[in-house]
Amino acid sequence: MKKIVFLTGAGMSVESGFKTFRGNDGLWENYPVEQVASHEGWEANPTLVNNFYNNLRKKLYAAEPNEGHRLIKDLEKDYDVSVITQNVDNLHEKAGSSKVIHLHGELTKVCSSNAPYDSRYIRELPPEACEVDPGARAGDGSLLRPFIVFFGEAVPMIEPAAGIAAQADFFVIIGTSLNVYPAAGLVQYTRPDIPVYLIDPDDVPSGSLQRVTHIRKGASEGMKDLVKILRTDGRP
Ligand code: APR
């Protein structure tokens, strides 16, 4: 089976009701990004940060994957599909995608603030109990924090993601401005001869994307086009 690797960003979830990061005056869901998505912001006011993600988590549990997420999942019938996402939502999983790597964490989960990657303290919050109480503690006694990779922190999942990108027969980028590294550099791990597609209604300025076919549409419409292209150019 040929391997398709998707790299998705905030634009993937726009049609499911979520906002992108850039193009909103530096605000993300009405908050300054530095306040709610940086290590300094967390240190300065963990209660505000926890409340922000509590609200976003509630919104996520009420949201549904869109046609774009579903079309990616459907490709599993004919291809070996991997999704590498910068999004913290679980909409790819909810659509049924079986191989999803989250580069920037997962909103459904909480962890220890001392050792965020210690699996003993990572918990998934179910929809009926999806809010972290102010001051709640992880199993190691540290403050419970959202399982989110904040700006200024390492991105440990980049290594497995780069390994997967290197195996791709097709690489498809959807809804990311490619502003944030190391995610934006993943395309450089792909073999130089494979086709690369970009689905985004806007320009994505990047010097490293010369061999890209730009499908200038939103995620759902763009995925419909991609499925047609694969039918002719990319026999499984
Ligand atoms: N379908 C597809 N793409 C869309 C749509 C849509 N309906 N609407 C907007 N877009 C595109 C925009 O044109 C833009 O190129 O989605 C992209 C979103 O870019 P960003 O807001 O920069 O989001 P992203 O690239 O995912 O951000 C990367 O930055 O703050 C951090 O950690 C956060 O993971 C995030 C990272």
PDB file of C-alpha atoms and ligand atoms in Angstrom:
ATOM      1  CA  MET A   1       0.000   0.000   0.000  1.00  0.00           C
ATOM      2  CA  LYS A   2       1.251   3.465  -0.790  1.00  0.00           C
ATOM      3  CA  LYS A   3       1.719   5.810   2.129  1.00  0.00           C
ATOM      4  CA  ILE A   4       0.016   9.193   2.415  1.00  0.00           C
ATOM      5  CA  VAL A   5       1.153  11.492   5.192  1.00  0.00           C
ATOM      6  CA  PHE A   6      -0.954  14.498   6.167  1.00  0.00           C
ATOM      7  CA  LEU A   7       0.363  17.480   8.098  1.00  0.00           C
ATOM      8  CA  THR A   8      -2.589  19.451   9.430  1.00  0.00           C
ATOM      9  CA  GLY A   9      -2.990  22.760  11.258  1.00  0.00           C
ATOM     10  CA  ALA A  10      -5.674  25.045  12.614  1.00  0.00           C
ATOM     11  CA  GLY A  11      -7.321  25.510   9.191  1.00  0.00           C
ATOM     12  CA  MET A  12      -8.287  21.821   9.241  1.00  0.00           C
ATOM     13  CA  SER A  13     -10.737  22.471  12.073  1.00  0.00           C
ATOM     14  CA  VAL A  14     -12.177  25.826  10.905  1.00  0.00           C
ATOM     15  CA  GLU A  15     -15.213  24.114   9.369  1.00  0.00           C
ATOM     16  CA  SER A  16     -15.789  22.397  12.729  1.00  0.00           C
ATOM     17  CA  GLY A  17     -16.081  25.786  14.426  1.00  0.00           C
ATOM     18  CA  PHE A  18     -12.535  26.494  15.642  1.00  0.00           C
ATOM     19  CA  LYS A  19     -10.491  29.604  15.003  1.00  0.00           C
ATOM     20  CA  THR A  20      -7.026  29.770  13.497  1.00  0.00           C
ATOM     21  CA  PHE A  21      -4.117  31.360  15.377  1.00  0.00           C
ATOM     22  CA  ARG A  22      -2.837  33.954  12.978  1.00  0.00           C
ATOM     23  CA  GLY A  23      -5.001  36.534  11.284  1.00  0.00           C
ATOM     24  CA  ASN A  24      -6.954  37.193  14.499  1.00  0.00           C
ATOM     25  CA  ASP A  25      -4.822  40.091  15.812  1.00  0.00           C
ATOM     26  CA  GLY A  26      -2.690  37.724  17.849  1.00  0.00           C
ATOM     27  CA  LEU A  27      -5.724  36.411  19.682  1.00  0.00           C
ATOM     28  CA  TRP A  28      -6.615  32.754  19.939  1.00  0.00           C
ATOM     29  CA  GLU A  29     -10.242  32.125  20.875  1.00  0.00           C
ATOM     30  CA  ASN A  30     -10.247  35.719  22.212  1.00  0.00           C
ATOM     31  CA  TYR A  31      -7.110  35.466  24.378  1.00  0.00           C
ATOM     32  CA  PRO A  32      -3.561  36.675  23.671  1.00  0.00           C
ATOM     33  CA  VAL A  33      -1.636  33.599  22.545  1.00  0.00           C
ATOM     34  CA  GLU A  34       1.285  34.396  24.925  1.00  0.00           C
ATOM     35  CA  GLN A  35      -1.065  34.375  27.887  1.00  0.00           C
ATOM     36  CA  VAL A  36      -2.658  30.983  27.270  1.00  0.00           C
ATOM     37  CA  ALA A  37      -0.125  29.076  25.173  1.00  0.00           C
ATOM     38  CA  SER A  38       3.309  29.913  26.510  1.00  0.00           C
ATOM     39  CA  HIS A  39       5.345  28.514  29.344  1.00  0.00           C
ATOM     40  CA  GLU A  40       5.564  31.989  30.913  1.00  0.00           C
ATOM     41  CA  GLY A  41       1.799  32.409  30.703  1.00  0.00           C
ATOM     42  CA  TRP A  42       1.276  29.135  32.535  1.00  0.00           C
ATOM     43  CA  GLU A  43       3.768  30.066  35.279  1.00  0.00           C
ATOM     44  CA  ALA A  44       2.194  33.501  35.698  1.00  0.00           C
ATOM     45  CA  ASN A  45      -1.413  32.349  36.030  1.00  0.00           C
ATOM     46  CA  PRO A  46      -2.126  28.621  35.953  1.00  0.00           C
ATOM     47  CA  THR A  47      -5.760  29.125  36.958  1.00  0.00           C
ATOM     48  CA  LEU A  48      -6.460  31.368  33.979  1.00  0.00           C
ATOM     49  CA  VAL A  49      -4.725  28.899  31.662  1.00  0.00           C
ATOM     50  CA  ASN A  50      -6.607  25.926  33.118  1.00  0.00           C
ATOM     51  CA  ASN A  51      -9.914  27.775  32.774  1.00  0.00           C
ATOM     52  CA  PHE A  52      -9.126  28.664  29.177  1.00  0.00           C
ATOM     53  CA  TYR A  53      -8.513  25.006  28.277  1.00  0.00           C
ATOM     54  CA  ASN A  54     -11.527  23.889  30.350  1.00  0.00           C
ATOM     55  CA  ASN A  55     -13.695  26.057  28.125  1.00  0.00           C
ATOM     56  CA  LEU A  56     -11.996  24.962  24.940  1.00  0.00           C
ATOM     57  CA  ARG A  57     -12.352  21.310  26.008  1.00  0.00           C
ATOM     58  CA  LYS A  58     -16.092  21.768  26.553  1.00  0.00           C
ATOM     59  CA  LYS A  59     -16.341  23.318  23.109  1.00  0.00           C
ATOM     60  CA  LEU A  60     -14.360  20.428  21.617  1.00  0.00           C
ATOM     61  CA  TYR A  61     -16.583  17.769  23.129  1.00  0.00           C
ATOM     62  CA  ALA A  62     -19.564  19.470  21.484  1.00  0.00           C
ATOM     63  CA  ALA A  63     -17.814  19.736  18.092  1.00  0.00           C
ATOM     64  CA  GLU A  64     -17.864  17.330  15.170  1.00  0.00           C
ATOM     65  CA  PRO A  65     -15.271  16.449  12.556  1.00  0.00           C
ATOM     66  CA  ASN A  66     -15.933  17.977   9.145  1.00  0.00           C
ATOM     67  CA  GLU A  67     -16.012  16.459   5.669  1.00  0.00           C
ATOM     68  CA  GLY A  68     -12.260  17.056   5.336  1.00  0.00           C
ATOM     69  CA  HIS A  69     -11.481  14.942   8.419  1.00  0.00           C
ATOM     70  CA  ARG A  70     -13.836  12.243   7.123  1.00  0.00           C
ATOM     71  CA  LEU A  71     -12.278  12.140   3.652  1.00  0.00           C
ATOM     72  CA  ILE A  72      -8.818  11.686   5.201  1.00  0.00           C
ATOM     73  CA  LYS A  73     -10.160   8.737   7.194  1.00  0.00           C
ATOM     74  CA  ASP A  74     -11.832   7.231   4.097  1.00  0.00           C
ATOM     75  CA  LEU A  75      -8.479   7.099   2.298  1.00  0.00           C
ATOM     76  CA  GLU A  76      -7.482   4.352   4.750  1.00  0.00           C
ATOM     77  CA  LYS A  77      -9.434   1.956   2.527  1.00  0.00           C
ATOM     78  CA  ASP A  78      -6.818   2.303  -0.205  1.00  0.00           C
ATOM     79  CA  TYR A  79      -3.723   3.785   1.411  1.00  0.00           C
ATOM     80  CA  ASP A  80      -1.564   3.576   4.484  1.00  0.00           C
ATOM     81  CA  VAL A  81      -2.559   6.939   5.983  1.00  0.00           C
ATOM     82  CA  SER A  82      -0.737   8.778   8.777  1.00  0.00           C
ATOM     83  CA  VAL A  83      -1.845  12.102  10.170  1.00  0.00           C
ATOM     84  CA  ILE A  84       0.621  14.441  11.845  1.00  0.00           C
ATOM     85  CA  THR A  85      -1.323  17.287  13.380  1.00  0.00           C
ATOM     86  CA  GLN A  86      -0.419  20.521  15.100  1.00  0.00           C
ATOM     87  CA  ASN A  87      -3.970  20.683  16.400  1.00  0.00           C
ATOM     88  CA  VAL A  88      -4.761  19.802  19.981  1.00  0.00           C
ATOM     89  CA  ASP A  89      -8.335  18.782  19.162  1.00  0.00           C
ATOM     90  CA  ASN A  90      -9.291  15.123  18.685  1.00  0.00           C
ATOM     91  CA  LEU A  91     -11.324  15.584  15.509  1.00  0.00           C
ATOM     92  CA  HIS A  92      -9.109  13.318  13.375  1.00  0.00           C
ATOM     93  CA  GLU A  93      -9.600  10.522  15.919  1.00  0.00           C
ATOM     94  CA  LYS A  94     -13.312  11.270  16.143  1.00  0.00           C
ATOM     95  CA  ALA A  95     -13.565  10.931  12.358  1.00  0.00           C
ATOM     96  CA  GLY A  96     -11.968   7.490  12.730  1.00  0.00           C
ATOM     97  CA  SER A  97      -8.371   8.087  11.599  1.00  0.00           C
ATOM     98  CA  SER A  98      -6.291   5.312  13.124  1.00  0.00           C
ATOM     99  CA  LYS A  99      -2.771   6.776  13.056  1.00  0.00           C
ATOM    100  CA  VAL A 100      -2.604  10.292  14.476  1.00  0.00           C
ATOM    101  CA  ILE A 101       0.454  11.995  15.952  1.00  0.00           C
ATOM    102  CA  HIS A 102      -0.119  15.185  17.939  1.00  0.00           C
ATOM    103  CA  LEU A 103       2.888  17.480  17.793  1.00  0.00           C
ATOM    104  CA  HIS A 104       1.494  20.111  20.156  1.00  0.00           C
ATOM    105  CA  GLY A 105      -0.353  17.990  22.705  1.00  0.00           C
ATOM    106  CA  GLU A 106      -3.932  16.885  23.247  1.00  0.00           C
ATOM    107  CA  LEU A 107      -6.710  18.992  24.707  1.00  0.00           C
ATOM    108  CA  THR A 108      -8.591  15.945  26.009  1.00  0.00           C
ATOM    109  CA  LYS A 109      -5.709  15.125  28.372  1.00  0.00           C
ATOM    110  CA  VAL A 110      -4.078  16.580  31.489  1.00  0.00           C
ATOM    111  CA  CYS A 111      -0.678  15.862  32.973  1.00  0.00           C
ATOM    112  CA  SER A 112       1.776  16.663  35.739  1.00  0.00           C
ATOM    113  CA  SER A 113       3.313  20.129  35.532  1.00  0.00           C
ATOM    114  CA  ASN A 114       6.597  18.712  36.862  1.00  0.00           C
ATOM    115  CA  ALA A 115       6.865  15.889  34.333  1.00  0.00           C
ATOM    116  CA  PRO A 116       4.368  16.446  31.511  1.00  0.00           C
ATOM    117  CA  TYR A 117       5.432  13.320  29.586  1.00  0.00           C
ATOM    118  CA  ASP A 118       5.423  10.928  32.541  1.00  0.00           C
ATOM    119  CA  SER A 119       2.680   8.580  31.370  1.00  0.00           C
ATOM    120  CA  ARG A 120       1.781   7.665  34.971  1.00  0.00           C
ATOM    121  CA  TYR A 121       0.248  11.111  35.387  1.00  0.00           C
ATOM    122  CA  ILE A 122      -1.356  11.653  31.990  1.00  0.00           C
ATOM    123  CA  ARG A 123      -5.138  11.310  32.182  1.00  0.00           C
ATOM    124  CA  GLU A 124      -7.859  11.648  29.589  1.00  0.00           C
ATOM    125  CA  LEU A 125     -10.787  13.724  30.843  1.00  0.00           C
ATOM    126  CA  PRO A 126     -14.164  12.293  29.792  1.00  0.00           C
ATOM    127  CA  PRO A 127     -16.825  14.676  28.429  1.00  0.00           C
ATOM    128  CA  GLU A 128     -18.894  14.457  31.625  1.00  0.00           C
ATOM    129  CA  ALA A 129     -15.915  15.512  33.813  1.00  0.00           C
ATOM    130  CA  CYS A 130     -13.856  17.595  31.458  1.00  0.00           C
ATOM    131  CA  GLU A 131     -12.999  20.522  33.729  1.00  0.00           C
ATOM    132  CA  VAL A 132      -9.883  20.823  35.873  1.00  0.00           C
ATOM    133  CA  ASP A 133     -10.734  22.332  39.266  1.00  0.00           C
ATOM    134  CA  PRO A 134      -8.535  25.276  40.291  1.00  0.00           C
ATOM    135  CA  GLY A 135      -5.598  23.923  42.299  1.00  0.00           C
ATOM    136  CA  ALA A 136      -6.176  20.269  41.289  1.00  0.00           C
ATOM    137  CA  ARG A 137      -3.030  18.140  41.629  1.00  0.00           C
ATOM    138  CA  ALA A 138      -1.500  15.388  39.510  1.00  0.00           C
ATOM    139  CA  GLY A 139      -0.456  12.037  41.044  1.00  0.00           C
ATOM    140  CA  ASP A 140       3.013  13.411  41.848  1.00  0.00           C
ATOM    141  CA  GLY A 141       1.608  16.342  43.830  1.00  0.00           C
ATOM    142  CA  SER A 142       2.363  19.002  41.201  1.00  0.00           C
ATOM    143  CA  LEU A 143      -0.341  21.190  39.701  1.00  0.00           C
ATOM    144  CA  LEU A 144      -2.376  19.423  37.047  1.00  0.00           C
ATOM    145  CA  ARG A 145      -1.886  21.114  33.703  1.00  0.00           C
ATOM    146  CA  PRO A 146      -3.344  20.730  30.244  1.00  0.00           C
ATOM    147  CA  PHE A 147      -1.374  18.272  28.096  1.00  0.00           C
ATOM    148  CA  ILE A 148      -0.429  21.042  25.674  1.00  0.00           C
ATOM    149  CA  VAL A 149       3.017  21.874  24.302  1.00  0.00           C
ATOM    150  CA  PHE A 150       3.420  25.549  25.128  1.00  0.00           C
ATOM    151  CA  PHE A 151       5.583  27.970  23.166  1.00  0.00           C
ATOM    152  CA  GLY A 152       9.095  27.778  24.536  1.00  0.00           C
ATOM    153  CA  GLU A 153       8.870  24.038  25.212  1.00  0.00           C
ATOM    154  CA  ALA A 154      10.397  21.088  23.379  1.00  0.00           C
ATOM    155  CA  VAL A 155       8.354  19.120  20.818  1.00  0.00           C
ATOM    156  CA  PRO A 156       9.283  15.490  21.515  1.00  0.00           C
ATOM    157  CA  MET A 157       6.865  14.022  18.954  1.00  0.00           C
ATOM    158  CA  ILE A 158       8.793  15.665  16.125  1.00  0.00           C
ATOM    159  CA  GLU A 159      11.182  12.704  15.949  1.00  0.00           C
ATOM    160  CA  PRO A 160       8.609   9.998  15.204  1.00  0.00           C
ATOM    161  CA  ALA A 161       6.842  12.478  12.900  1.00  0.00           C
ATOM    162  CA  ALA A 162      10.024  13.041  10.881  1.00  0.00           C
ATOM    163  CA  GLY A 163      10.469   9.268  10.534  1.00  0.00           C
ATOM    164  CA  ILE A 164       6.937   8.967   9.167  1.00  0.00           C
ATOM    165  CA  ALA A 165       7.384  11.907   6.777  1.00  0.00           C
ATOM    166  CA  ALA A 166      10.484  10.197   5.384  1.00  0.00           C
ATOM    167  CA  GLN A 167       8.370   7.171   4.383  1.00  0.00           C
ATOM    168  CA  ALA A 168       5.672   9.145   2.553  1.00  0.00           C
ATOM    169  CA  ASP A 169       4.752   8.443  -1.083  1.00  0.00           C
ATOM    170  CA  PHE A 170       2.462  11.502  -0.968  1.00  0.00           C
ATOM    171  CA  PHE A 171       2.681  14.401   1.480  1.00  0.00           C
ATOM    172  CA  VAL A 172      -0.357  16.632   2.009  1.00  0.00           C
ATOM    173  CA  ILE A 173      -0.327  19.852   4.040  1.00  0.00           C
ATOM    174  CA  ILE A 174      -3.711  21.245   5.140  1.00  0.00           C
ATOM    175  CA  GLY A 175      -4.557  24.511   6.897  1.00  0.00           C
ATOM    176  CA  THR A 176      -1.262  25.562   8.411  1.00  0.00           C
ATOM    177  CA  SER A 177       0.584  28.818   7.857  1.00  0.00           C
ATOM    178  CA  LEU A 178       3.880  26.935   8.348  1.00  0.00           C
ATOM    179  CA  ASN A 179       5.051  29.614  10.772  1.00  0.00           C
ATOM    180  CA  VAL A 180       5.866  27.386  13.697  1.00  0.00           C
ATOM    181  CA  TYR A 181       8.942  25.149  13.835  1.00  0.00           C
ATOM    182  CA  PRO A 182       9.798  22.325  14.015  1.00  0.00           C
ATOM    183  CA  ALA A 183       6.450  21.322  12.426  1.00  0.00           C
ATOM    184  CA  ALA A 184       6.975  23.653   9.457  1.00  0.00           C
ATOM    185  CA  GLY A 185      10.219  21.860   8.577  1.00  0.00           C
ATOM    186  CA  LEU A 186       8.696  18.374   8.325  1.00  0.00           C
ATOM    187  CA  VAL A 187       8.316  18.532   4.553  1.00  0.00           C
ATOM    188  CA  GLN A 188      12.100  18.612   4.350  1.00  0.00           C
ATOM    189  CA  TYR A 189      12.233  15.042   5.645  1.00  0.00           C
ATOM    190  CA  THR A 190      10.235  13.719   2.693  1.00  0.00           C
ATOM    191  CA  ARG A 191      11.943  12.044  -0.244  1.00  0.00           C
ATOM    192  CA  PRO A 192      12.743  14.693  -2.859  1.00  0.00           C
ATOM    193  CA  ASP A 193      10.824  12.958  -5.662  1.00  0.00           C
ATOM    194  CA  ILE A 194       7.388  12.617  -4.042  1.00  0.00           C
ATOM    195  CA  PRO A 195       4.390  14.821  -4.828  1.00  0.00           C
ATOM    196  CA  VAL A 196       3.494  17.407  -2.172  1.00  0.00           C
ATOM    197  CA  TYR A 197       0.014  18.961  -2.042  1.00  0.00           C
ATOM    198  CA  LEU A 198      -1.079  22.005  -0.080  1.00  0.00           C
ATOM    199  CA  ILE A 199      -4.748  22.611   0.707  1.00  0.00           C
ATOM    200  CA  ASP A 200      -5.283  26.167   1.952  1.00  0.00           C
ATOM    201  CA  PRO A 201      -7.554  28.979   0.709  1.00  0.00           C
ATOM    202  CA  ASP A 202      -4.708  31.489   1.154  1.00  0.00           C
ATOM    203  CA  ASP A 203      -1.082  31.872   0.211  1.00  0.00           C
ATOM    204  CA  VAL A 204       1.313  30.062   2.486  1.00  0.00           C
ATOM    205  CA  PRO A 205       4.632  31.850   2.186  1.00  0.00           C
ATOM    206  CA  SER A 206       7.429  29.337   2.272  1.00  0.00           C
ATOM    207  CA  GLY A 207      10.577  29.167   0.217  1.00  0.00           C
ATOM    208  CA  SER A 208      10.926  25.445   0.815  1.00  0.00           C
ATOM    209  CA  LEU A 209       7.716  24.485  -0.937  1.00  0.00           C
ATOM    210  CA  GLN A 210       8.679  24.743  -4.612  1.00  0.00           C
ATOM    211  CA  ARG A 211       7.446  21.296  -5.559  1.00  0.00           C
ATOM    212  CA  VAL A 212       4.007  21.875  -4.114  1.00  0.00           C
ATOM    213  CA  THR A 213       0.684  21.672  -5.911  1.00  0.00           C
ATOM    214  CA  HIS A 214      -1.488  24.297  -4.201  1.00  0.00           C
ATOM    215  CA  ILE A 215      -5.201  23.447  -4.016  1.00  0.00           C
ATOM    216  CA  ARG A 216      -6.534  26.860  -3.104  1.00  0.00           C
ATOM    217  CA  LYS A 217      -9.633  25.767  -1.196  1.00  0.00           C
ATOM    218  CA  GLY A 218     -10.864  25.054   2.324  1.00  0.00           C
ATOM    219  CA  ALA A 219     -10.242  21.670   3.915  1.00  0.00           C
ATOM    220  CA  SER A 220     -13.426  19.855   2.779  1.00  0.00           C
ATOM    221  CA  GLU A 221     -13.543  21.124  -0.803  1.00  0.00           C
ATOM    222  CA  GLY A 222      -9.783  20.744  -1.110  1.00  0.00           C
ATOM    223  CA  MET A 223      -9.918  17.150   0.109  1.00  0.00           C
ATOM    224  CA  LYS A 224     -12.565  16.377  -2.529  1.00  0.00           C
ATOM    225  CA  ASP A 225     -10.144  17.665  -5.173  1.00  0.00           C
ATOM    226  CA  LEU A 226      -7.283  15.673  -3.684  1.00  0.00           C
ATOM    227  CA  VAL A 227      -9.313  12.446  -3.784  1.00  0.00           C
ATOM    228  CA  LYS A 228      -9.956  13.063  -7.501  1.00  0.00           C
ATOM    229  CA  ILE A 229      -6.270  13.773  -8.150  1.00  0.00           C
ATOM    230  CA  LEU A 230      -5.226  10.602  -6.323  1.00  0.00           C
ATOM    231  CA  ARG A 231      -7.677   8.598  -8.424  1.00  0.00           C
ATOM    232  CA  THR A 232      -5.816   9.595 -11.569  1.00  0.00           C
ATOM    233  CA  ASP A 233      -2.211  10.217 -10.403  1.00  0.00           C
ATOM    234  CA  GLY A 234      -1.820   8.097  -7.346  1.00  0.00           C
ATOM    235  CA  ARG A 235      -3.107   4.578  -7.797  1.00  0.00           C
ATOM    236  CA  PRO A 236      -2.907   2.833  -4.402  1.00  0.00           C
TER     237      PRO A 236
HETATM  238  N1  APR B   1      -9.477  25.178   5.327  1.00  0.00           N
HETATM  239  C1  APR B   1      -8.136  25.054   5.233  1.00  0.00           C
HETATM  240  N2  APR B   1      -7.267  25.999   5.637  1.00  0.00           N
HETATM  241  C2  APR B   1      -7.775  27.120   6.166  1.00  0.00           C
HETATM  242  C3  APR B   1      -9.171  27.332   6.294  1.00  0.00           C
HETATM  243  C4  APR B   1     -10.048  26.297   5.839  1.00  0.00           C
HETATM  244  N3  APR B   1     -11.372  26.396   5.904  1.00  0.00           N
HETATM  245  N4  APR B   1      -9.354  28.559   6.850  1.00  0.00           N
HETATM  246  C5  APR B   1      -8.134  29.083   7.069  1.00  0.00           C
HETATM  247  N5  APR B   1      -7.167  28.227   6.659  1.00  0.00           N
HETATM  248  C6  APR B   1      -5.705  28.378   6.706  1.00  0.00           C
HETATM  249  C7  APR B   1      -5.167  29.786   6.777  1.00  0.00           C
HETATM  250  O1  APR B   1      -5.107  30.355   5.459  1.00  0.00           O
HETATM  251  C8  APR B   1      -3.775  29.585   7.379  1.00  0.00           C
HETATM  252  O2  APR B   1      -2.801  29.346   6.379  1.00  0.00           O
HETATM  253  O3  APR B   1      -5.232  27.779   7.900  1.00  0.00           O
HETATM  254  C9  APR B   1      -3.955  28.318   8.223  1.00  0.00           C
HETATM  255  C10 APR B   1      -3.918  28.536   9.720  1.00  0.00           C
HETATM  256  O4  APR B   1      -2.658  29.018  10.105  1.00  0.00           O
HETATM  257  P1  APR B   1      -2.338  29.339  11.634  1.00  0.00           P
HETATM  258  O5  APR B   1      -3.453  30.124  12.225  1.00  0.00           O
HETATM  259  O6  APR B   1      -0.992  29.926  11.701  1.00  0.00           O
HETATM  260  O7  APR B   1      -2.380  27.903  12.359  1.00  0.00           O
HETATM  261  P2  APR B   1      -1.247  26.789  12.442  1.00  0.00           P
HETATM  262  O8  APR B   1      -0.331  26.860  11.269  1.00  0.00           O
HETATM  263  O9  APR B   1      -1.938  25.506  12.724  1.00  0.00           O
HETATM  264  O10 APR B   1      -0.468  27.235  13.741  1.00  0.00           O
HETATM  265  C11 APR B   1       0.625  26.464  14.147  1.00  0.00           C
HETATM  266  O11 APR B   1       0.886  27.779  16.113  1.00  0.00           O
HETATM  267  O12 APR B   1       0.049  28.874  18.045  1.00  0.00           O
HETATM  268  C12 APR B   1       0.600  27.735  17.505  1.00  0.00           C
HETATM  269  O13 APR B   1       0.684  25.670  18.555  1.00  0.00           O
HETATM  270  C13 APR B   1      -0.163  26.475  17.787  1.00  0.00           C
HETATM  271  O14 APR B   1      -0.377  24.484  16.470  1.00  0.00           O
HETATM  272  C14 APR B   1      -0.382  25.896  16.407  1.00  0.00           C
HETATM  273  C15 APR B   1       0.770  26.464  15.638  1.00  0.00           C
END
